[in-house]
Amino acid sequence: MKIIACIKQVPDSEAKVRADNGQVTWGEAPLVINPFDEYAVEGALQQKEANDGSTVTALCIGPESAKDALKHALAMGADEAILVSDPALNELDTVGAARVLASAIQKIGGVYMVVFGRQTLDNGAGITPAQTARVLGWGMLGLAGQIKVQDGSVHVERVIEEGRQNVSAKLPVVVSVVQSIGEPRYPSFMGIRKASKANIPTWTLSDLGIDAPATIIKRAELANPPERKTAVEIITGDTPEAIAETLVEKILAEKVL
Amino acid sequence: MKTLVYIDHFKGEVQPASWEALGLGKSLGSVSAVVFGVNVDAIAKAAFEHGADEVFVANDPSLEDYRAEPYASTLSALASSSTPDLILFPTTARTRELAAMSAVDLSTGVLTDITGLEKNGDSLIATRPIYEGKVMEKSICSGKPVMATIRPRAFPKPEPDSSKSGTATKVEVKSDALTTVEGYAQSESAVNLGDAGVIVSGGRGVSNNPSLVPPAGMDEKEAEIWRAHQGFTLIGELANVLNGAVGASRAAVDGGYIPYSHQVGQTGKVVTPDLYIACGISGAIQHLVGMRNAKVIVAINKDADAPIFTQARYGVVGDLFKIVPALTTEFKKKLGK
Ligand SMILES: Cc1cc2nc3c(=O)[nH]c(=O)nc-3n(C[C@H](O)[C@H](O)[C@H](O)COP(=O)(O)OP(=O)(O)OC[C@H]3O[C@@H](n4cnc5c(N)ncnc54)[C@H](O)[C@@H]3O)c2cc1C
């Protein structure tokens, strides 16, 4: 079974991200594999292990530097990696990304399962998995905490606001995973060596035989959120009861209850 | 401007932000609502009461459980025939998927989790947090209809008016499901953190009461979880008095103290309650991004240097096992419960 793990590269979550002159900046902070996508790679590797003869391909749209994120996936245990990179994709929106990913998945061919993380850390929309499924015309199993393939069907336990739902679909499918899938494994020593030597093919739009998708959602403006000017007021007292009395009065005075 | 609002519900339980979306649509012009499922007459009625000028209903057994494909196909067909300028959804796990797929069908775009929407001439400018809320982006969708999911509690909720009513319009149903719902297990404590006005959260600190003696025969891990349950019981009691929900840090979830659905933060839920009480939570950046937009933040932590205090309005440096029960008692007294 051929499995694809879709990943993206983003600034580290500790990065001091800011809006500066209409651009997003993050200083010297490193770019890393989107943390949610580490779960996607983990989920894909679990399926490879559970289904004999499977392979995992990590797939990413991004600039040349995004190869580092793909190398992380290789180091974790993915068999191969493909980067889709083209200057015409600089203003890609989510629907556009889904169309480009779907073309790449079709070019790879023979794919049974595409695994995504829940959302990206940068855009945060969390809609590319479902849009890719729609473009491909495949079943969508979103927010899976567990995946099981049986007799040509995929069964997942979906983690939603209201609880857990068991949902299934026939292969091929698109799955997005949440952290209940299991802690992403650490890159192994052998994996890191393999990844450092790996030759990662780069596909352009002409390799995919498509034009750049039209950008439907355009950024008009960026701003930094208003600074939170709270100085903490530490409540003290001789006993827990005395502290509670003061604190409750303060909270009631805020009129938030 | 003509707006269509998708009323999201789970087994008849409406996501309150659906009404917030109706209110937003109304403020921009005429507004219709659409409801999918079986036996949804009560929801259609409530949609009229919350201000819908027209309500579309797709009442069909094939739509009993939410499934992405038939819901998206039915919605896309309705949008094609009723030609709204804007389709609004409350942001939930379901609507992110549904809006995403319909946007593909309609060759338009979807703006997720928006916190603002302004008219600018003929176009709409939506505000949404990106990079985990570190930056606010204003974007324009050039497709038609514009599609957006709204963040719960970001827009005012209209007061229902029970004198308002109407007759729902039937919608043609598409049943092209590719997925099958096989079962559903309500989590031990179903929570809807997104809609909660008050959240009391516990972190790794809730398992840290050395004076509790666990029953004999437990190994170390079992004893830790047992202690954590005692801690979360205290947190639950405080949340109860405040009609609030129980949240948790990732350390508490990973420790097996409480289900993942309670997790607040980068890989959990982003929440915006009026009051957030963090108990035994250190305040790692990945937790802070999930709750720092709460109106009033209260932190209870033994460690005066914990980063949570940099975000809090009020702080108590102390043992949560002593402070939390005292707070519960005091609130009970002051709120007359
Ligand atoms: C990719 C990624 C994603 C993540 N996503 C999330 C996320 O979504 N949400 C999240 O929360 N974290 C997330 N984390 C984890 C985050 O970095 C922290 O590890 C986590 O938030 C710590 O949880 P905590 O504050 O409960 O535990 P700790 O950091 O261990 O803090 C426990 C606190 O309890 C206090 N304490 C102990 N005993 C008591 C007592 N008796 N009374 C009062 N205080 C006491 C201690 O002083 C301490 O400050 C993520 C991390 C990564 C790498």
Short mmCIF file of C-alpha atoms in Angstrom, two decimals, chain B residues 35-41 57-63 170-171 173:
data_model
loop_
_atom_site.label_atom_id
_atom_site.label_comp_id
_atom_site.label_asym_id
_atom_site.label_seq_id
_atom_site.Cartn_x
_atom_site.Cartn_y
_atom_site.Cartn_z
CA VAL B 35 -30.37 23.00 8.77
CA PHE B 36 -29.50 19.39 7.90
CA GLY B 37 -30.57 16.21 9.68
CA VAL B 38 -33.71 14.39 10.76
CA ASN B 39 -36.39 15.82 13.05
CA VAL B 40 -34.85 19.25 12.92
CA ASP B 41 -38.12 21.22 13.04
CA VAL B 57 -34.30 22.40 5.79
CA ALA B 58 -32.81 19.19 4.43
CA ASN B 59 -34.71 16.63 6.46
CA ASP B 60 -33.59 13.20 5.37
CA PRO B 61 -32.47 9.91 6.98
CA SER B 62 -29.32 9.97 4.84
CA LEU B 63 -28.31 13.14 6.66
CA LYS B 170 -37.45 22.05 1.76
CA VAL B 171 -34.06 21.44 0.22
CA VAL B 173 -30.81 16.20 -0.68
#
